Short mmCIF file of C-alpha atoms and ligand atoms in Angstrom, two decimals:
data_model
loop_
_atom_site.label_atom_id
_atom_site.label_comp_id
_atom_site.label_asym_id
_atom_site.label_seq_id
_atom_site.Cartn_x
_atom_site.Cartn_y
_atom_site.Cartn_z
CA MET A 21 -54.23 93.54 93.59
CA ASP A 22 -57.32 94.20 95.78
CA LEU A 23 -59.83 92.52 93.47
CA THR A 24 -62.44 92.48 96.18
CA PHE A 25 -62.35 96.31 96.23
CA ASP A 26 -62.53 96.34 92.51
CA ARG A 27 -65.60 94.03 92.48
CA GLN A 28 -67.34 96.01 95.19
CA HIS A 29 -66.67 99.61 94.12
CA ILE A 30 -65.51 99.94 90.52
CA TRP A 31 -67.67 100.03 87.52
CA HIS A 32 -66.21 98.44 84.33
CA PRO A 33 -67.65 98.88 80.85
CA TYR A 34 -71.22 97.59 80.65
CA THR A 35 -71.18 95.79 83.97
CA SER A 36 -73.57 95.19 86.84
CA THR A 37 -72.90 96.03 90.49
CA LEU A 38 -75.28 93.20 91.39
CA THR A 39 -73.49 90.48 89.49
CA PRO A 40 -69.99 91.69 88.71
CA LEU A 41 -68.04 89.33 86.54
CA THR A 42 -64.40 88.36 87.04
CA CYS A 43 -61.81 90.94 85.99
CA TYR A 44 -58.29 89.83 85.27
CA PRO A 45 -55.48 91.83 86.84
CA VAL A 46 -52.96 93.04 84.23
CA THR A 47 -49.61 94.33 85.50
CA HIS A 48 -47.82 95.15 82.25
CA ALA A 49 -47.93 94.61 78.53
CA GLU A 50 -45.23 94.19 75.85
CA GLY A 51 -45.47 93.60 72.15
CA VAL A 52 -48.51 91.45 71.53
CA HIS A 53 -48.64 90.21 75.21
CA LEU A 54 -50.55 91.14 78.28
CA TYR A 55 -49.08 89.91 81.62
CA LEU A 56 -51.36 88.91 84.48
CA GLU A 57 -50.50 89.36 88.12
CA GLN A 58 -50.37 85.51 88.55
CA GLY A 59 -47.65 85.46 85.83
CA ASP A 60 -49.72 84.27 82.87
CA GLN A 61 -48.73 85.68 79.45
CA LEU A 62 -51.71 86.27 77.18
CA VAL A 63 -51.57 86.84 73.40
CA ASP A 64 -53.79 89.88 72.78
CA GLY A 65 -56.44 89.43 70.16
CA MET A 66 -58.24 92.75 70.79
CA SER A 67 -55.60 95.45 70.45
CA SER A 68 -57.40 96.97 73.50
CA TRP A 69 -60.50 97.62 71.38
CA TRP A 70 -58.85 98.39 68.05
CA SER A 71 -56.28 100.80 69.44
CA ALA A 72 -52.88 99.17 70.21
CA ILE A 73 -52.08 98.54 66.59
CA HIS A 74 -48.27 98.60 66.96
CA GLY A 75 -48.33 96.48 70.12
CA TYR A 76 -47.68 97.50 73.71
CA ASN A 77 -44.69 99.31 75.29
CA HIS A 78 -43.44 100.33 71.85
CA PRO A 79 -39.99 102.04 72.09
CA LEU A 80 -40.84 104.90 69.69
CA LEU A 81 -44.16 105.70 71.32
CA ASN A 82 -42.52 105.48 74.81
CA GLN A 83 -39.77 107.87 73.67
CA ALA A 84 -42.33 110.39 72.34
CA ALA A 85 -44.21 110.29 75.67
CA HIS A 86 -41.05 110.61 77.77
CA GLN A 87 -39.71 113.49 75.79
CA GLN A 88 -43.00 115.39 75.83
CA ILE A 89 -43.77 114.85 79.53
CA ASP A 90 -40.43 116.51 80.47
CA LYS A 91 -41.53 119.58 78.49
CA MET A 92 -45.22 119.82 79.42
CA SER A 93 -48.01 117.24 79.58
CA HIS A 94 -50.73 119.71 79.14
CA VAL A 95 -51.50 123.33 78.42
CA MET A 96 -54.81 124.89 77.39
CA PHE A 97 -55.49 125.16 73.65
CA GLY A 98 -57.52 128.36 73.75
CA GLY A 99 -55.22 131.11 72.49
CA ILE A 100 -52.22 128.82 72.71
CA THR A 101 -50.69 126.42 70.26
CA HIS A 102 -47.73 123.96 70.41
CA GLN A 103 -45.56 121.78 68.22
CA PRO A 104 -47.15 118.39 69.06
CA ALA A 105 -50.55 119.62 67.83
CA ILE A 106 -49.08 121.11 64.69
CA ASP A 107 -47.15 117.91 63.96
CA VAL A 108 -50.06 115.59 64.51
CA CYS A 109 -52.49 117.69 62.43
CA LYS A 110 -49.99 118.03 59.57
CA LYS A 111 -49.42 114.27 59.50
CA LEU A 112 -53.17 113.59 59.75
CA LEU A 113 -53.94 115.82 56.75
CA SER A 114 -51.17 114.23 54.70
CA LEU A 115 -52.65 110.77 55.28
CA ALA A 116 -56.40 111.53 55.20
CA PRO A 117 -58.60 111.87 52.09
CA SER A 118 -57.21 114.87 50.16
CA ASN A 119 -60.33 117.04 50.25
CA LEU A 120 -60.10 117.37 54.10
CA GLN A 121 -58.35 120.53 55.19
CA GLN A 122 -59.35 121.34 58.75
CA VAL A 123 -58.76 119.35 61.93
CA PHE A 124 -60.67 119.57 65.25
CA LEU A 125 -58.91 117.70 68.03
CA ALA A 126 -61.15 116.07 70.58
CA ASP A 127 -60.77 113.68 73.57
CA SER A 128 -62.52 110.51 72.65
CA GLY A 129 -64.27 108.79 69.76
CA SER A 130 -67.72 109.64 71.07
CA VAL A 131 -66.79 113.29 71.35
CA ALA A 132 -65.38 113.28 67.77
CA VAL A 133 -68.82 112.03 66.66
CA GLU A 134 -70.62 114.70 68.71
CA VAL A 135 -68.36 117.29 67.10
CA SER A 136 -69.16 115.96 63.59
CA LEU A 137 -72.87 116.15 64.24
CA LYS A 138 -72.60 119.67 65.60
CA MET A 139 -70.56 120.70 62.54
CA ALA A 140 -73.37 119.41 60.29
CA LEU A 141 -76.03 121.20 62.26
CA GLN A 142 -74.11 124.49 62.31
CA TYR A 143 -73.43 124.10 58.58
CA TRP A 144 -77.13 124.06 57.77
CA HIS A 145 -77.96 126.71 60.32
CA ALA A 146 -75.44 129.05 58.68
CA LYS A 147 -77.11 128.38 55.31
CA GLY A 148 -80.45 129.38 56.83
CA GLU A 149 -81.97 126.00 56.62
CA SER A 150 -83.38 124.14 59.59
CA ARG A 151 -82.34 120.58 59.37
CA SER A 152 -81.99 118.49 62.47
CA LYS A 153 -82.21 114.84 61.37
CA PHE A 154 -79.44 112.39 60.69
CA LEU A 155 -79.76 109.36 58.41
CA THR A 156 -77.77 106.35 59.44
CA LEU A 157 -77.79 102.53 59.35
CA ARG A 158 -79.10 99.82 61.64
CA HIS A 159 -76.42 97.83 63.38
CA GLY A 160 -74.23 100.92 63.58
CA TYR A 161 -72.15 102.03 66.52
CA HIS A 162 -70.91 105.60 67.07
CA GLY A 163 -70.34 105.87 70.79
CA ASP A 164 -72.01 106.11 74.16
CA THR A 165 -72.64 109.82 74.67
CA PHE A 166 -76.17 110.98 73.86
CA ALA A 167 -75.90 112.33 70.33
CA ALA A 168 -73.56 109.53 69.35
CA MET A 169 -75.92 107.02 70.92
CA SER A 170 -78.86 108.54 69.09
CA VAL A 171 -77.36 107.46 65.74
CA THR A 172 -76.26 104.05 67.13
CA ASP A 173 -78.45 101.01 66.47
CA PRO A 174 -81.68 101.63 68.47
CA ASP A 175 -81.93 98.05 69.74
CA ASN A 176 -78.26 97.42 70.62
CA SER A 177 -78.01 100.66 72.50
CA MET A 178 -81.43 100.31 74.13
CA HIS A 179 -82.89 103.68 73.01
CA SER A 180 -86.06 102.69 74.90
CA LEU A 181 -84.26 103.41 78.15
CA TYR A 182 -83.73 107.10 77.24
CA LYS A 183 -86.99 107.77 75.43
CA GLY A 184 -88.11 111.33 75.74
CA PHE A 185 -84.59 112.59 76.05
CA LEU A 186 -82.79 111.00 73.08
CA PRO A 187 -83.39 112.69 69.76
CA GLU A 188 -84.94 110.41 67.16
CA HIS A 189 -83.14 109.95 63.87
CA ILE A 190 -83.73 107.99 60.68
CA PHE A 191 -82.47 104.41 60.39
CA ALA A 192 -82.07 102.62 57.07
CA ASP A 193 -81.51 98.81 56.83
CA SER A 194 -77.85 97.92 56.95
CA PRO A 195 -76.50 96.19 53.88
CA GLN A 196 -76.84 92.40 53.87
CA GLY A 197 -74.30 91.59 51.20
CA ASN A 198 -70.76 90.65 52.40
CA PHE A 199 -67.65 92.43 51.24
CA TRP A 200 -66.52 89.36 49.39
CA GLN A 201 -69.86 88.50 47.70
CA GLU A 202 -71.40 89.84 44.52
CA TRP A 203 -73.11 93.16 44.90
CA ASP A 204 -76.88 92.97 45.14
CA GLU A 205 -78.59 96.11 43.91
CA SER A 206 -81.48 95.68 46.34
CA ASP A 207 -79.09 96.31 49.26
CA ILE A 208 -79.24 100.08 48.81
CA GLU A 209 -83.02 100.28 48.33
CA ASP A 210 -84.11 101.04 51.84
CA PHE A 211 -81.32 103.62 52.25
CA ARG A 212 -82.25 105.31 49.00
CA HIS A 213 -85.93 105.27 49.92
CA LYS A 214 -85.37 106.84 53.40
CA LEU A 215 -83.07 109.43 51.89
CA THR A 216 -85.46 110.44 49.11
CA GLN A 217 -88.29 110.57 51.56
CA HIS A 218 -86.69 112.69 54.24
CA HIS A 219 -83.85 114.62 52.55
CA GLN A 220 -85.23 118.06 53.24
CA GLN A 221 -84.90 117.45 57.02
CA ILE A 222 -81.58 115.62 56.87
CA ALA A 223 -78.41 117.48 57.90
CA ALA A 224 -76.10 114.58 57.19
CA VAL A 225 -75.64 110.88 56.59
CA ILE A 226 -73.39 109.30 59.23
CA LEU A 227 -72.13 105.72 58.96
CA GLU A 228 -69.12 103.48 59.51
CA PRO A 229 -67.52 102.73 56.16
CA ILE A 230 -67.26 99.02 55.11
CA VAL A 231 -67.10 97.58 58.65
CA GLN A 232 -69.86 98.07 61.20
CA GLY A 233 -67.97 97.47 64.44
CA ALA A 234 -69.50 97.14 67.91
CA GLY A 235 -73.04 97.10 66.40
CA GLY A 236 -72.55 93.64 64.96
CA MET A 237 -69.15 93.26 63.27
CA ARG A 238 -70.64 93.28 59.75
CA ILE A 239 -68.41 93.74 56.71
CA TYR A 240 -70.33 95.09 53.75
CA HIS A 241 -69.83 95.65 50.07
CA PRO A 242 -67.92 98.76 48.88
CA GLU A 243 -70.56 99.43 46.23
CA PHE A 244 -73.03 100.32 48.99
CA LEU A 245 -70.67 103.05 50.23
CA ARG A 246 -70.07 104.25 46.65
CA GLN A 247 -73.78 104.69 46.09
CA VAL A 248 -74.25 106.37 49.43
CA ARG A 249 -71.70 108.99 48.35
CA GLN A 250 -73.52 109.39 44.98
CA LEU A 251 -76.87 109.86 46.69
CA CYS A 252 -75.42 112.42 49.15
CA ASP A 253 -74.07 114.37 46.15
CA GLU A 254 -77.30 114.10 44.30
CA PHE A 255 -79.31 115.43 47.21
CA ASN A 256 -76.63 117.84 48.41
CA LEU A 257 -76.24 116.16 51.82
CA LEU A 258 -73.11 115.97 53.97
CA LEU A 259 -71.50 112.55 54.43
CA ILE A 260 -69.91 111.88 57.80
CA LEU A 261 -67.72 108.79 57.89
CA ASP A 262 -66.90 107.38 61.30
CA GLU A 263 -63.47 105.68 60.90
CA ILE A 264 -62.82 105.51 64.62
CA ALA A 265 -62.55 101.69 64.44
CA THR A 266 -61.47 101.21 60.81
CA GLY A 267 -58.92 104.09 60.42
CA PHE A 268 -55.17 103.66 60.19
CA GLY A 269 -54.90 100.44 58.22
CA ARG A 270 -57.17 98.03 60.06
CA THR A 271 -59.19 96.99 56.98
CA GLY A 272 -56.18 96.72 54.65
CA LYS A 273 -56.51 100.33 53.45
CA LEU A 274 -55.33 103.31 55.43
CA PHE A 275 -58.99 104.41 55.66
CA ALA A 276 -61.86 102.03 54.88
CA CYS A 277 -63.49 104.63 52.54
CA GLU A 278 -60.63 103.88 50.11
CA HIS A 279 -62.12 100.49 49.39
CA ALA A 280 -64.96 102.40 47.69
CA ASP A 281 -62.75 105.24 46.41
CA VAL A 282 -64.94 107.86 48.08
CA GLN A 283 -64.19 110.88 50.26
CA PRO A 284 -66.33 112.12 53.18
CA ASP A 285 -67.26 115.67 53.99
CA ILE A 286 -66.49 115.00 57.60
CA LEU A 287 -64.27 112.21 59.01
CA CYS A 288 -64.01 111.01 62.57
CA VAL A 289 -60.86 109.20 63.79
CA GLY A 290 -59.84 107.97 67.23
CA LYS A 291 -58.95 104.63 68.84
CA ALA A 292 -55.66 103.82 67.04
CA LEU A 293 -54.70 107.48 66.61
CA THR A 294 -52.25 107.33 69.54
CA GLY A 295 -51.37 103.65 68.88
CA GLY A 296 -53.51 102.89 71.92
CA TYR A 297 -51.50 104.92 74.40
CA MET A 298 -53.91 107.68 75.29
CA THR A 299 -57.33 108.98 74.49
CA LEU A 300 -57.32 111.35 71.52
CA SER A 301 -59.63 111.77 68.55
CA ALA A 302 -60.06 114.12 65.67
CA THR A 303 -62.81 115.35 63.40
CA LEU A 304 -61.61 116.46 59.98
CA THR A 305 -63.62 118.46 57.42
CA THR A 306 -63.31 120.38 54.21
CA GLN A 307 -62.54 124.05 53.93
CA LYS A 308 -66.01 124.63 52.58
CA VAL A 309 -67.81 123.07 55.53
CA ALA A 310 -65.51 124.81 58.05
CA ASP A 311 -65.87 128.22 56.36
CA THR A 312 -69.61 127.85 56.10
CA VAL A 313 -69.92 126.91 59.78
CA CYS A 314 -67.80 129.89 60.85
CA GLY A 315 -69.70 132.31 58.56
CA GLY A 316 -72.92 131.56 60.43
CA GLU A 317 -74.51 133.38 63.33
CA ALA A 318 -72.13 132.04 66.00
CA GLY A 319 -69.11 133.15 64.00
CA CYS A 320 -67.18 130.09 65.13
CA PHE A 321 -67.47 126.39 65.74
CA MET A 322 -69.07 126.06 69.15
CA HIS A 323 -66.91 123.45 70.89
CA GLY A 324 -63.79 123.46 73.06
CA PRO A 325 -62.90 120.71 75.50
CA THR A 326 -60.65 121.45 78.44
CA PHE A 327 -58.09 118.91 77.38
CA MET A 328 -58.27 119.81 73.66
CA GLY A 329 -55.04 119.16 71.78
CA ASN A 330 -53.39 117.59 74.87
CA PRO A 331 -49.65 117.79 74.01
CA LEU A 332 -48.79 114.42 75.56
CA ALA A 333 -51.45 112.63 73.46
CA CYS A 334 -50.58 114.64 70.35
CA SER A 335 -46.88 113.77 70.55
CA VAL A 336 -47.58 110.06 70.94
CA ALA A 337 -50.07 110.23 68.07
CA SER A 338 -47.52 111.96 66.01
CA ALA A 339 -45.03 109.15 66.66
CA SER A 340 -47.71 106.58 65.85
CA LEU A 341 -48.43 108.31 62.55
CA ASP A 342 -44.70 108.20 61.76
CA ILE A 343 -44.84 104.38 62.18
CA ILE A 344 -47.90 104.34 59.91
CA ALA A 345 -46.07 106.44 57.32
CA THR A 346 -43.40 103.63 57.01
CA GLU A 347 -46.20 101.60 55.45
CA GLN A 348 -45.03 98.44 57.24
CA TRP A 349 -48.70 98.00 58.27
CA GLN A 350 -49.55 97.12 54.70
CA THR A 351 -47.56 93.88 54.66
CA GLN A 352 -48.45 93.12 58.26
CA VAL A 353 -52.20 93.55 57.74
CA LYS A 354 -52.07 91.65 54.43
CA GLN A 355 -50.33 88.76 56.21
CA ILE A 356 -53.00 88.65 58.87
CA GLU A 357 -55.74 88.82 56.24
CA THR A 358 -54.21 85.89 54.27
CA PHE A 359 -54.03 83.90 57.52
CA PHE A 360 -57.75 84.54 58.16
CA ALA A 361 -58.56 83.64 54.53
CA GLU A 362 -56.81 80.27 54.95
CA GLU A 363 -57.39 79.40 58.58
CA LEU A 364 -60.36 81.31 59.96
CA VAL A 365 -62.76 80.26 57.18
CA GLN A 366 -62.32 76.65 58.15
CA PHE A 367 -64.27 77.32 61.27
CA GLU A 368 -67.42 77.42 59.24
CA SER A 369 -67.57 73.58 59.53
CA TYR A 370 -68.24 73.80 63.30
CA SER A 371 -71.81 73.23 64.24
CA GLU A 372 -71.76 76.21 66.65
CA VAL A 373 -70.65 78.52 63.84
CA LYS A 374 -73.18 80.46 61.73
CA GLN A 375 -70.77 82.55 59.67
CA VAL A 376 -67.10 83.60 59.37
CA ARG A 377 -66.19 87.03 58.19
CA TYR A 378 -62.85 88.76 57.80
CA LEU A 379 -61.23 91.83 56.22
CA GLY A 380 -57.72 93.07 56.74
CA ALA A 381 -56.77 92.42 60.37
CA ILE A 382 -60.39 91.82 61.46
CA GLY A 383 -61.63 88.24 61.96
CA VAL A 384 -65.23 87.49 63.06
CA ILE A 385 -67.00 84.31 63.97
CA GLU A 386 -70.72 84.54 64.40
CA THR A 387 -72.11 81.74 66.48
CA HIS A 388 -75.62 80.33 66.78
CA ASN A 389 -75.80 80.80 70.54
CA PRO A 390 -74.72 83.74 72.68
CA VAL A 391 -71.47 83.19 74.58
CA GLN A 392 -71.48 82.44 78.31
CA MET A 393 -69.09 85.29 79.18
CA GLU A 394 -67.66 84.08 82.48
CA ASN A 395 -66.84 80.59 81.13
CA ILE A 396 -65.50 81.55 77.69
CA GLN A 397 -63.33 84.31 79.20
CA ALA A 398 -61.86 81.85 81.69
CA LEU A 399 -61.19 79.30 78.95
CA PHE A 400 -59.43 81.87 76.81
CA VAL A 401 -57.24 83.00 79.72
CA GLU A 402 -56.40 79.37 80.49
CA MET A 403 -55.43 78.92 76.77
CA GLY A 404 -53.17 81.95 76.98
CA VAL A 405 -55.09 84.44 74.92
CA TRP A 406 -57.10 87.61 75.54
CA ILE A 407 -60.34 87.65 73.48
CA ARG A 408 -63.47 89.48 74.58
CA PRO A 409 -66.50 88.29 72.68
CA PHE A 410 -69.99 89.71 73.00
CA GLY A 411 -73.39 88.21 72.22
CA ARG A 412 -73.04 85.81 69.32
CA LEU A 413 -69.73 87.32 68.14
CA ILE A 414 -66.27 86.00 68.77
CA TYR A 415 -63.98 88.40 66.98
CA ILE A 416 -60.34 89.35 66.87
CA MET A 417 -58.44 92.40 65.66
CA PRO A 418 -54.90 91.70 66.81
CA PRO A 419 -52.01 94.17 66.83
CA TYR A 420 -50.48 94.49 63.27
CA ILE A 421 -47.16 93.08 64.60
CA SER A 422 -48.78 89.71 65.40
CA GLN A 423 -46.90 86.78 63.96
CA PRO A 424 -48.37 83.49 62.71
CA GLU A 425 -47.49 81.77 66.05
CA HIS A 426 -49.60 84.40 67.86
CA LEU A 427 -52.49 84.06 65.40
CA ASN A 428 -52.34 80.28 65.67
CA LYS A 429 -52.61 80.58 69.41
CA LEU A 430 -55.69 82.78 69.11
CA LEU A 431 -57.42 80.41 66.73
CA THR A 432 -56.52 77.29 68.78
CA ALA A 433 -58.22 78.93 71.80
CA ILE A 434 -61.28 79.79 69.71
CA LYS A 435 -61.45 76.14 68.45
CA SER A 436 -61.36 74.95 71.96
CA ALA A 437 -64.17 77.36 72.99
CA LEU A 438 -66.29 76.16 70.06
CA ASN A 439 -65.86 72.61 71.27
CA THR A 440 -66.87 73.46 74.82
CA PRO A 441 -70.70 73.60 75.30
CA GLU A 442 -70.28 75.47 78.64
CA CYS A 443 -68.91 78.42 76.70
CA PHE A 444 -72.37 79.08 75.23
CA ASN A 445 -75.89 79.82 76.50
CA GLN A 446 -78.00 77.19 74.77
C1 PLP B 798 -65.31 102.98 69.65
C2 PLP B 798 -66.08 103.69 68.66
C3 PLP B 798 -66.64 104.96 68.88
C4 PLP B 798 -66.58 105.63 70.25
O1 PLP B 798 -65.26 105.90 70.68
P1 PLP B 798 -64.90 106.08 72.22
O2 PLP B 798 -63.46 106.45 72.24
O3 PLP B 798 -65.21 104.74 72.92
O4 PLP B 798 -65.81 107.15 72.76
C5 PLP B 798 -67.30 105.61 67.92
N1 PLP B 798 -67.44 105.05 66.67
C6 PLP B 798 -66.89 103.87 66.39
C7 PLP B 798 -67.04 103.28 64.99
C8 PLP B 798 -66.20 103.15 67.39
O5 PLP B 798 -65.71 101.90 67.05
#
């Protein structure tokens, strides 16, 4: 591959044109493995950012894509409908929290979040109340488009760069207590305070249930979420749950909100929706929210992407949800969680390690020093694994089909990195 061209002309996520880092050329992927041009076989620890939950090149997903592409890959969704959209929405509603009745299909996670915020704003507009603030948590992540970024952690997403353009919302402290520790009542105090103080301006609360992903890989206590739901009910506020990372079994429950036994008013899903094949997301809501929105001045929900309900993506998503419906993921994710509980926690004895956290098929090592990206990436590739850390976080969320031998390989590589001072900026 022409890596020089790539380096000189192609932007990768969060990269500099002045100091582009090495990119590794992947030619194909199969099961839990990525294959490099040089012939290396890497065990994937990232599921391509939470998405490839069933592994790569899956026969059932391939079949769904092939069959659909021979019929039509795309057709507009305005005034037209098709079987793949009906199938995927039916299956989504059968899996999602039972109060959700309406599905809006969108093209990426960030757009699903934008849609959820617009729904909340239109909801209050229709009720004749002007409410334009959102309450969220520090260390959250909801995407890179503007509205999504405005409710993402202000420091991590560098709100200062966009000051004057970015709307300002309300941030409560994120819970400190770990999922596995005792609940500490003071963890909800700041949230309760901010909500009580500002509730008349707040259109909705938006947060990631149980696991805060890209904003810090924090895994918090279900009691926090339970109390958030109670407070939203008490003050009559909408609760938007962003399950774009956590949805479809990743945390050991089909949706992370099930850990707290709560239901959202609006739910965002994406990432693993197509098993990592294509970009597709969805925003689900209740009949009440949908009907209120549509009873307002606009008379409809004001959004409609060109590639809305893309049949190819819908048919693959539909096949992925069939695999989910077999419930194999439950034993697979449990097996990975048990492995983390036994093996990953031992990493706490390393001097470089500050804390180890895990839940379901998510394993996180927080280090004292930030990683030296170029070096640690090269070491991981040399050790035959694909792990992409950031800052002080080395984390893995492998495909559900990963076997102990694959998980062992991932942990051996992390061990080796922790023993290599060049992998960290001191
Ligand atoms: C990845 C992610 C998003 C954004 O999804 P994109 O598909 O990258 O736009 C939003 N929320 C959460 C929790 C995510 O993990």
